[in-house]
Coordinates of C-alpha atoms and ligand atoms in Angstrom, one line a residue:
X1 CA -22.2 14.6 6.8
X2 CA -21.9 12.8 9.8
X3 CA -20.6 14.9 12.4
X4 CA -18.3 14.0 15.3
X5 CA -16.8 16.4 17.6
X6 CA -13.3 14.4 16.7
X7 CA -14.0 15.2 13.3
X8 CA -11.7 18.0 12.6
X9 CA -8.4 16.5 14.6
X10 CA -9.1 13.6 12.1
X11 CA -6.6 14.0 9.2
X12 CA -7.8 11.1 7.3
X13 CA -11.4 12.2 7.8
X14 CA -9.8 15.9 6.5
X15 CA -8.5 14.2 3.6
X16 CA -11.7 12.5 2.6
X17 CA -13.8 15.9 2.9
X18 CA -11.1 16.5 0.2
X19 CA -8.4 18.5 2.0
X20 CA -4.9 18.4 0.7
X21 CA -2.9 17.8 3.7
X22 CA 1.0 17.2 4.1
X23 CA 2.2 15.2 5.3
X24 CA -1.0 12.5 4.1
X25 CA -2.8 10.5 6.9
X26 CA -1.7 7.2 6.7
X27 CA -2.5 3.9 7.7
X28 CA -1.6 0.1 6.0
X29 CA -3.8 -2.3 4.8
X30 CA -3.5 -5.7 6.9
X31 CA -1.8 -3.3 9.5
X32 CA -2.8 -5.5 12.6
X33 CA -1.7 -8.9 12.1
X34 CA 0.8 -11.8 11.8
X35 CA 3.7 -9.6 11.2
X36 CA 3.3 -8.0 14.9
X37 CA 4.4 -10.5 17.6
X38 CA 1.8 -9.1 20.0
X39 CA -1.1 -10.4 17.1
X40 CA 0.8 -13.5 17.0
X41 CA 0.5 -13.8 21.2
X42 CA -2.8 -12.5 20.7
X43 CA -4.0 -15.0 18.2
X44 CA -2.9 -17.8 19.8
X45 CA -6.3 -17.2 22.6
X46 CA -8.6 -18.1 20.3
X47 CA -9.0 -21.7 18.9
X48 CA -9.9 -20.7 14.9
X49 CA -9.4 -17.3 13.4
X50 CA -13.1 -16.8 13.0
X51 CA -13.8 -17.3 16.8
X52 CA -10.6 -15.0 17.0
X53 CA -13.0 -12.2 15.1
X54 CA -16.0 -13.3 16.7
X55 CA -14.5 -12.5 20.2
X56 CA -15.2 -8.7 21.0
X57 CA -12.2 -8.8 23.8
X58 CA -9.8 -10.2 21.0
X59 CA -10.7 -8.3 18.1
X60 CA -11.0 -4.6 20.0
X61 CA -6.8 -5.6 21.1
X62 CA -6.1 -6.7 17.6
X63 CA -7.7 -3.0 16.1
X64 CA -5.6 -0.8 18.8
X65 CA -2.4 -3.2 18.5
X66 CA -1.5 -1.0 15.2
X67 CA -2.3 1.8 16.7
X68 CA -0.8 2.1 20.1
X69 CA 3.0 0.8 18.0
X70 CA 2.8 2.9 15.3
X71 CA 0.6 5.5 15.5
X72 CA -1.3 5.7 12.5
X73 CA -3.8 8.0 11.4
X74 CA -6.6 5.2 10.9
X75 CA -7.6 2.2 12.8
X76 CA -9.4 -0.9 10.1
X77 CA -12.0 -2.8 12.3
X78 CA -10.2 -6.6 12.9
X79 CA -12.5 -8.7 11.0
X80 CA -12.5 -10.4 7.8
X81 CA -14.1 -10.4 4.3
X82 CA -15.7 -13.8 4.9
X83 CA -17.8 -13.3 7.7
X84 CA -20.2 -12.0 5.4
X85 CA -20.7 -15.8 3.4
X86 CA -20.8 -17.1 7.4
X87 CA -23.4 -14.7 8.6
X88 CA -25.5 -15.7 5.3
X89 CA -25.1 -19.5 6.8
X90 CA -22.7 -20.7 4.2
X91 CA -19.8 -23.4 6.2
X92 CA -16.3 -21.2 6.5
X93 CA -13.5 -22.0 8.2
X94 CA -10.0 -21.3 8.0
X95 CA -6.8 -23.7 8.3
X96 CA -3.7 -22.2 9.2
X97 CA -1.5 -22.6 5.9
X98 CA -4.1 -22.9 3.5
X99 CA -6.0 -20.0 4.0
X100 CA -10.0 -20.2 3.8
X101 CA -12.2 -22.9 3.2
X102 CA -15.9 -22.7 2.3
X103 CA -18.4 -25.2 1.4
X104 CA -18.6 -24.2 -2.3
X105 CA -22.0 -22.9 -4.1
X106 CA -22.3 -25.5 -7.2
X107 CA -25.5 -25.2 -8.6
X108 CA -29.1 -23.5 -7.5
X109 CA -30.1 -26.0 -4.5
X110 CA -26.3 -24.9 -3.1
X111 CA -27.4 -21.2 -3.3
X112 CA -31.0 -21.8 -1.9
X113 CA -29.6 -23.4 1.3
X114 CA -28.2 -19.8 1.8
X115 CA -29.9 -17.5 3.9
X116 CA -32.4 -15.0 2.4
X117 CA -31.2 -11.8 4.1
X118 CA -27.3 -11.9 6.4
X119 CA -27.7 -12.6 9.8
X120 CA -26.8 -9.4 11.8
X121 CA -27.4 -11.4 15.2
X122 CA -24.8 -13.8 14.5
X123 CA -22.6 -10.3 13.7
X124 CA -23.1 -8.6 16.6
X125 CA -19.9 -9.1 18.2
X126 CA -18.5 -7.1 15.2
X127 CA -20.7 -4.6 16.2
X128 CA -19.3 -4.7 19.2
X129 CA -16.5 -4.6 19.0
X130 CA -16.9 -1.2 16.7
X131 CA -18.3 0.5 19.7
X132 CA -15.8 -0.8 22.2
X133 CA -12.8 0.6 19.8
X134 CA -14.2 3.9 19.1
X135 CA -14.3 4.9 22.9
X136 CA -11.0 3.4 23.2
X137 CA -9.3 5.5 20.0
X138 CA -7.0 8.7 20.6
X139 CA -9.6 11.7 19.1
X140 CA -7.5 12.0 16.1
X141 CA -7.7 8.5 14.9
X142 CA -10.9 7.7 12.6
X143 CA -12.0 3.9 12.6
X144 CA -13.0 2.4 9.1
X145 CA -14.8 -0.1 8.7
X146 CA -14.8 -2.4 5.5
X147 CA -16.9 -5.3 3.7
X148 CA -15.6 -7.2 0.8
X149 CA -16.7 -6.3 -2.8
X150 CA -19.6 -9.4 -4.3
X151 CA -17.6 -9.9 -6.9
X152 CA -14.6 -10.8 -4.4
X153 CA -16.5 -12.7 -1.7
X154 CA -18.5 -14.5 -4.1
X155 CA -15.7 -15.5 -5.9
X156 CA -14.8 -17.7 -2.5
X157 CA -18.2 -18.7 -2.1
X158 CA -18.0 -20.6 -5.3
X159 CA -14.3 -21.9 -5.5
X160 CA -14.8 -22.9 -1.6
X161 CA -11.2 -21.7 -1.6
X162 CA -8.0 -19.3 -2.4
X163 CA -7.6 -19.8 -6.4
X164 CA -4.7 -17.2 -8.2
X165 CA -7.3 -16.2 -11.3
X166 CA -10.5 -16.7 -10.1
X167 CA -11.1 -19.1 -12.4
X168 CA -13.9 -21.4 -10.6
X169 CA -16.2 -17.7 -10.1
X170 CA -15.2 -16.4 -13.7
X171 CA -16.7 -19.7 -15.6
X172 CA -19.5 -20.1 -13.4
X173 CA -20.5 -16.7 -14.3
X174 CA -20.8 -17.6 -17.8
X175 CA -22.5 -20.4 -17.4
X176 CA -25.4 -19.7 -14.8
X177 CA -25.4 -16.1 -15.8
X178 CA -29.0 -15.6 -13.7
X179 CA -27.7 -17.3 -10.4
X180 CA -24.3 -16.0 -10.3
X181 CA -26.5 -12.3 -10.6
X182 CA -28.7 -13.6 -7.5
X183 CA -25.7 -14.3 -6.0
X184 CA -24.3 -10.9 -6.2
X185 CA -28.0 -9.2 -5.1
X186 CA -28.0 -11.2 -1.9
X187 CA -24.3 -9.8 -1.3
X188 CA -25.2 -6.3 -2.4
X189 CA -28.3 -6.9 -0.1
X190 CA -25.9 -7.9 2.4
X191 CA -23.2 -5.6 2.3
X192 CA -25.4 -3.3 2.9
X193 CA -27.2 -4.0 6.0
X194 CA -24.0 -4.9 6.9
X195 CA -21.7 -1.4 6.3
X196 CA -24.9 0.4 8.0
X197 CA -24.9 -1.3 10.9
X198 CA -21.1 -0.5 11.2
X199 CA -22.0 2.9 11.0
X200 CA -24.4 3.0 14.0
X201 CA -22.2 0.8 16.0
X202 CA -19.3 3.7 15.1
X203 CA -17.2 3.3 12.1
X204 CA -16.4 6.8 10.4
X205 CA -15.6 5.6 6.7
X206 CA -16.3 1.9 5.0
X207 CA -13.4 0.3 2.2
X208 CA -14.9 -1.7 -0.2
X209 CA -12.2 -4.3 -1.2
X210 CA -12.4 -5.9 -4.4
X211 CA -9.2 -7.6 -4.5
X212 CA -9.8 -10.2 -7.7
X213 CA -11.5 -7.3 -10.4
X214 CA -8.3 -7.3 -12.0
X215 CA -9.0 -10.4 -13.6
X216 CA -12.0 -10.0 -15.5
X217 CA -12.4 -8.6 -18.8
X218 CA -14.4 -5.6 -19.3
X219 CA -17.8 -6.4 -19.5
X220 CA -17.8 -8.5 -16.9
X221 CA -16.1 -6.3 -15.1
X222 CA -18.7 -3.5 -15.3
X223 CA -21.2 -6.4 -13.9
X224 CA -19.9 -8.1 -11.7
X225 CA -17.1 -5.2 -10.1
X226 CA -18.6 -2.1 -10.8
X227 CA -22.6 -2.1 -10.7
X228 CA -22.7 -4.3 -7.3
X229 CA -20.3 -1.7 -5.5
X230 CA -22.3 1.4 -7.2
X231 CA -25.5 -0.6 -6.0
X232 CA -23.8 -0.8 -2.6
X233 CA -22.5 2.8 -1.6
X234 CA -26.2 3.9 -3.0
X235 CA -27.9 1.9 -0.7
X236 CA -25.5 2.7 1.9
X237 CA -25.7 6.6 1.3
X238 CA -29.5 6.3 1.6
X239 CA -29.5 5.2 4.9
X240 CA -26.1 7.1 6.4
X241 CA -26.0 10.0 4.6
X242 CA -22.4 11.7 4.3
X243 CA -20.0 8.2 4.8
X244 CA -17.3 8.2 3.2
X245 CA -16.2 5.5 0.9
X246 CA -12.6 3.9 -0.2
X247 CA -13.3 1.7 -3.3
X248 CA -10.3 -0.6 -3.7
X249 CA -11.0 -2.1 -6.4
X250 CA -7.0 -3.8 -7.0
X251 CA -6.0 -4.7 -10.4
X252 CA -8.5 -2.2 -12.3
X253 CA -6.5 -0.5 -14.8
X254 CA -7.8 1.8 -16.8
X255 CA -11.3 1.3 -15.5
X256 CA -9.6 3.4 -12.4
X257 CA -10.2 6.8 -14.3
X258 CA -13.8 7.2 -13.8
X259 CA -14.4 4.4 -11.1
X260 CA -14.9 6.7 -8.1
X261 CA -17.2 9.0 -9.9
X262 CA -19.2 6.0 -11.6
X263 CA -19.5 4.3 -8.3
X264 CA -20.0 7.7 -6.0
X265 CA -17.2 6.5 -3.8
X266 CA -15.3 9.4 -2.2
X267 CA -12.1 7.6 -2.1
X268 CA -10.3 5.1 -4.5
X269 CA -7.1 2.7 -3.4
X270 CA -4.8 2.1 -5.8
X271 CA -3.2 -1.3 -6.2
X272 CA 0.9 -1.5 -6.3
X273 CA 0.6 -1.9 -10.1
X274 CA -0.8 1.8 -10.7
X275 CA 1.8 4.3 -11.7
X276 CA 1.4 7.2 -9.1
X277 CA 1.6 10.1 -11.3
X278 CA -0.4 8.7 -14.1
X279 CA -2.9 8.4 -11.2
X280 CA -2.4 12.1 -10.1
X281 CA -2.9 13.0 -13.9
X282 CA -5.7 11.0 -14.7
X283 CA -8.1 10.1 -12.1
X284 CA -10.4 12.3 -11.6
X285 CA -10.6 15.1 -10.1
X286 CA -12.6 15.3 -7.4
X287 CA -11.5 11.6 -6.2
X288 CA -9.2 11.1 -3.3
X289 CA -6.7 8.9 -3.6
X290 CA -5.0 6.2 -1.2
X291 CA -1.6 4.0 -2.0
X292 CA 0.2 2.5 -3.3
X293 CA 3.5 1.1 -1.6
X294 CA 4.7 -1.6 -2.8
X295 CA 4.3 -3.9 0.7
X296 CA 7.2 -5.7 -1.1
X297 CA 9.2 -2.8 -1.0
X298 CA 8.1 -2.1 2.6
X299 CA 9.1 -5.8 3.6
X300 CA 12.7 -5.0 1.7
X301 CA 13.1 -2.1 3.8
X302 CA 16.5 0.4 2.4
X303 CA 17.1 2.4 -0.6
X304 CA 14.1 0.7 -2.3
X305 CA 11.8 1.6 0.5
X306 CA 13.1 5.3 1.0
X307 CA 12.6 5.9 -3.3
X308 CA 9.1 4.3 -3.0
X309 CA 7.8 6.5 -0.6
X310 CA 9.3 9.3 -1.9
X311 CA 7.8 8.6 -5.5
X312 CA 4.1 8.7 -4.0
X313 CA 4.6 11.4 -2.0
X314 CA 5.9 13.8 -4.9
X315 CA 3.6 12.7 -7.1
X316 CA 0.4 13.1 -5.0
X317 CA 1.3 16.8 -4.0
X318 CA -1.6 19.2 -4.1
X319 CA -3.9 16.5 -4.2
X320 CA -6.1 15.0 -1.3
X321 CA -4.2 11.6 -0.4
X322 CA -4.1 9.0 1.5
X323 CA -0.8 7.1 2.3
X324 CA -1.3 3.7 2.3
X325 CA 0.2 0.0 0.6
X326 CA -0.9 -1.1 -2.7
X327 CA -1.9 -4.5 -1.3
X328 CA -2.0 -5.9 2.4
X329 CA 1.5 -6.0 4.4
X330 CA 3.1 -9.1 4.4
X331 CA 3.2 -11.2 7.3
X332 CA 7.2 -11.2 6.9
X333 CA 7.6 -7.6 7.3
X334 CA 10.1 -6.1 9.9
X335 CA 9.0 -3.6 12.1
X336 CA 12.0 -1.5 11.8
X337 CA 10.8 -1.1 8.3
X338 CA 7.0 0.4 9.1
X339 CA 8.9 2.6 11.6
X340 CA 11.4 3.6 8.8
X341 CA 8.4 4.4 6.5
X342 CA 6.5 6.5 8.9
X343 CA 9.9 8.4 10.2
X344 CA 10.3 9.1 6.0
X345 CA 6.2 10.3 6.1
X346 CA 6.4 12.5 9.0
X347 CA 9.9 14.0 8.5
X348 CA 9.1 15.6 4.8
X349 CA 6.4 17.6 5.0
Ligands
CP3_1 O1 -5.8 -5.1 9.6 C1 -6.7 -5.2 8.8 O2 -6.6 -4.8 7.6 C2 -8.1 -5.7 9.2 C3 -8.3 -7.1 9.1 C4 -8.5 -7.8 7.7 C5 -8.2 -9.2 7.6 N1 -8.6 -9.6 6.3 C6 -7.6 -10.0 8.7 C7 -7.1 -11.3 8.3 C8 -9.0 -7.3 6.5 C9 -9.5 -5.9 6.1 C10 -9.1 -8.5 5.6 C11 -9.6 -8.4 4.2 C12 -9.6 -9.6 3.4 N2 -9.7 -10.9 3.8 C13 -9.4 -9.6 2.0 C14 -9.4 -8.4 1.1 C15 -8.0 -7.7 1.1 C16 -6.9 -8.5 0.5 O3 -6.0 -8.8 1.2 O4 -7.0 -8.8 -0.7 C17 -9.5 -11.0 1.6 C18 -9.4 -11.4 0.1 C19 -9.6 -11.8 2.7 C20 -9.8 -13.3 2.8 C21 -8.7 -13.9 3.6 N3 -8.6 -13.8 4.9 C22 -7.7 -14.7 3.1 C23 -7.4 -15.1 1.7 C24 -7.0 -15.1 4.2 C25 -5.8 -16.1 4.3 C26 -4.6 -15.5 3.8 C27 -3.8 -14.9 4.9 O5 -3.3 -13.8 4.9 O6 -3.6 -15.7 5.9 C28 -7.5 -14.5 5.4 C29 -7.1 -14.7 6.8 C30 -6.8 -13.4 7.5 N4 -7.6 -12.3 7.5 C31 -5.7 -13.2 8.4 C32 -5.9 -11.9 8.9 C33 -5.0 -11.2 9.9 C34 -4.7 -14.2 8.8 C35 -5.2 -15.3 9.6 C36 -4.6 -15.5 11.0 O7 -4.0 -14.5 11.6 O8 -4.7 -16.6 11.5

């Protein structure tokens, strides 16, 4: 366990000892960005959005934005999944409208121009930044801190790009079966250094997001989804004994059931897709749960909204939960409509 003297004032830290608690903690995926005009002032300091993260002053203001308009139980570090490829010395950049580019891994003399271990020096700022945001938190609000899944980052590394189903990542796995595995070590490798140093520069709990696992069938998705983020939390739990995990791995299915236990992850976010009360039913016990608003219901705002919330809420009763989207909040989103969510949250206990 790690221990902070916080610790106890933090609901969402409560929740993921395993404490029922109404109403849940709650905090959004994507919660500080382009949707908030002061991230959209904010952004416009930095000349690309990885100097933007690279930029301890910027990134701490981006982390506390959420927090000092809303209020939420939680603060995610302001970084992004892809400084991981960077910091292993892979080109990334992003372009505003296209989203990320990378230069993409095509073959083995692609892969050994990557570094052999992540560069934590060329990280530090993250690191950072951590510390600066953690004296700088109300005592009640916990600070996660987060790495993309392998499967999910390396899927970028070799598409070089954005693709809907993965596809560039899901062929080259079948047919360089032993590099697309070395591939995933490094990242494992990787992630790992990574999350721990996190957790010595102050982050309270990691998410692990596997955003494209959905798309791969089940085999594959035990090797490429599943063993690399079990191989991760081990490593992690070896080093920081007692930090919590979120797994979220998005578009899992049925492989949801036992993916906490499998994977020793505390915590499992559930994607939009996953019907609440089937999840109450048939996860596990012994798993916390965190979702799953639709963030197209929260960008709708209304009736919609007001039933959607009310859904998850009633069906999570009684167990440990965290209130959360099912998928990052659009960058469309009125405010009026977070504030309408959290009024609904708070109001019912
Ligand atoms: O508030 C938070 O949640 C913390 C910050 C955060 C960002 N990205 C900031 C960001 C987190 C946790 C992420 C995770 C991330 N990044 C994921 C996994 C979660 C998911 O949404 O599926 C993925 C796949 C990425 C990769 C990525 N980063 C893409 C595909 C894009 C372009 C699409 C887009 O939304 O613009 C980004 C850029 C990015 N990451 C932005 C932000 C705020 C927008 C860039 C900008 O503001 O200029």
């Amino acid at each position: 366990m790690i221990e902070s003297p916080g610790r106890a004032t933090k609901k969402l830290l409560r929740v993921l000892d395993g404490e029922a608690i109404g109403p849940p903690p709650v905090w959004l995926m994507r919660q500080a960005g382009r949707y908030l005009p002061e991230y959209r002032a904010l952004r416009t300091k930095a000349a690309s959005f990885l100097e933007f993260c690279y930029n301890p002053k910027l990134a701490v203001e981006a982390t506390l934005q959420p927090i000092e308009r809303f209020g939420f139980d939680a603060a995610i570090l302001f970084s992004d999944i892809l400084v991981v490829p960077d910091a292993f010395g892979q080109k990334v950049s992003f372009e505003s409208g296209h989203g990320p580019r990378l230069t993409p891994i095509t073959d083995r003399d692609d892969f050994a121009k990557l570094r052999e271990t992540i560069d934590l020096d060329r990280l530090s700022p993250v690191f950072e930044t951590i510390t600066r945001v953690k004296q700088a938190l109300p005592s009640h609000v916990a600070l996660i801190g987060f790495c993309g899944a392998p499967w999910t980052v390396a899927s970028y590394m070799i598409a070089g790009h954005g693709t809907p189903d993965q596809m560039p990542a899901r062929l080259f796995a079948y047919r360089h079966r032993a590099l697309f595995q070395d591939l995933i070590d490094l990242l494992v490798t990787g992630s790992i250094d990574y999350l721990e140093q996190q957790v010595v520069a102050g982050v309270e709990a990691v998410q692990i997001f596997d955003s494209w696992g959905g798309v791969l069938p089940a085999d594959e998705f035990e090797r490429w989804c599943l063993q690399p983020v079990k191989a991760i939390i081990a490593g992690l739990r070896s080093r920081c004994p007692g930090v919590k995990v979120i797994a979220f791995p998005r578009g899992a299915g049925s492989h949801l059931v036992d993916f906490a236990g499998r994977t020793g992850a505390d915590a499992l976010g559930l994607d939009t897709a996953v019907v609440p009360v089937w999840a109450a039913e048939c996860v596990e016990v012994g798993t916390v749960l965190q979702g799953n608003l639709d963030p197209l219901a929260l960008l709708a705002g209304g009736q919609c909204l007001g039933e959607a919330v009310k859904q998850i809420k009633t069906a999570f009763v009684g167990r440990p939960h965290i209130f959360n989207l099912g998928h990052g909040i659009l960058p469309e989103t009125p405010i009026a409509h977070v504030e309408a969510l959290l009024a609904q949250l708070r109001e019912e206990a």
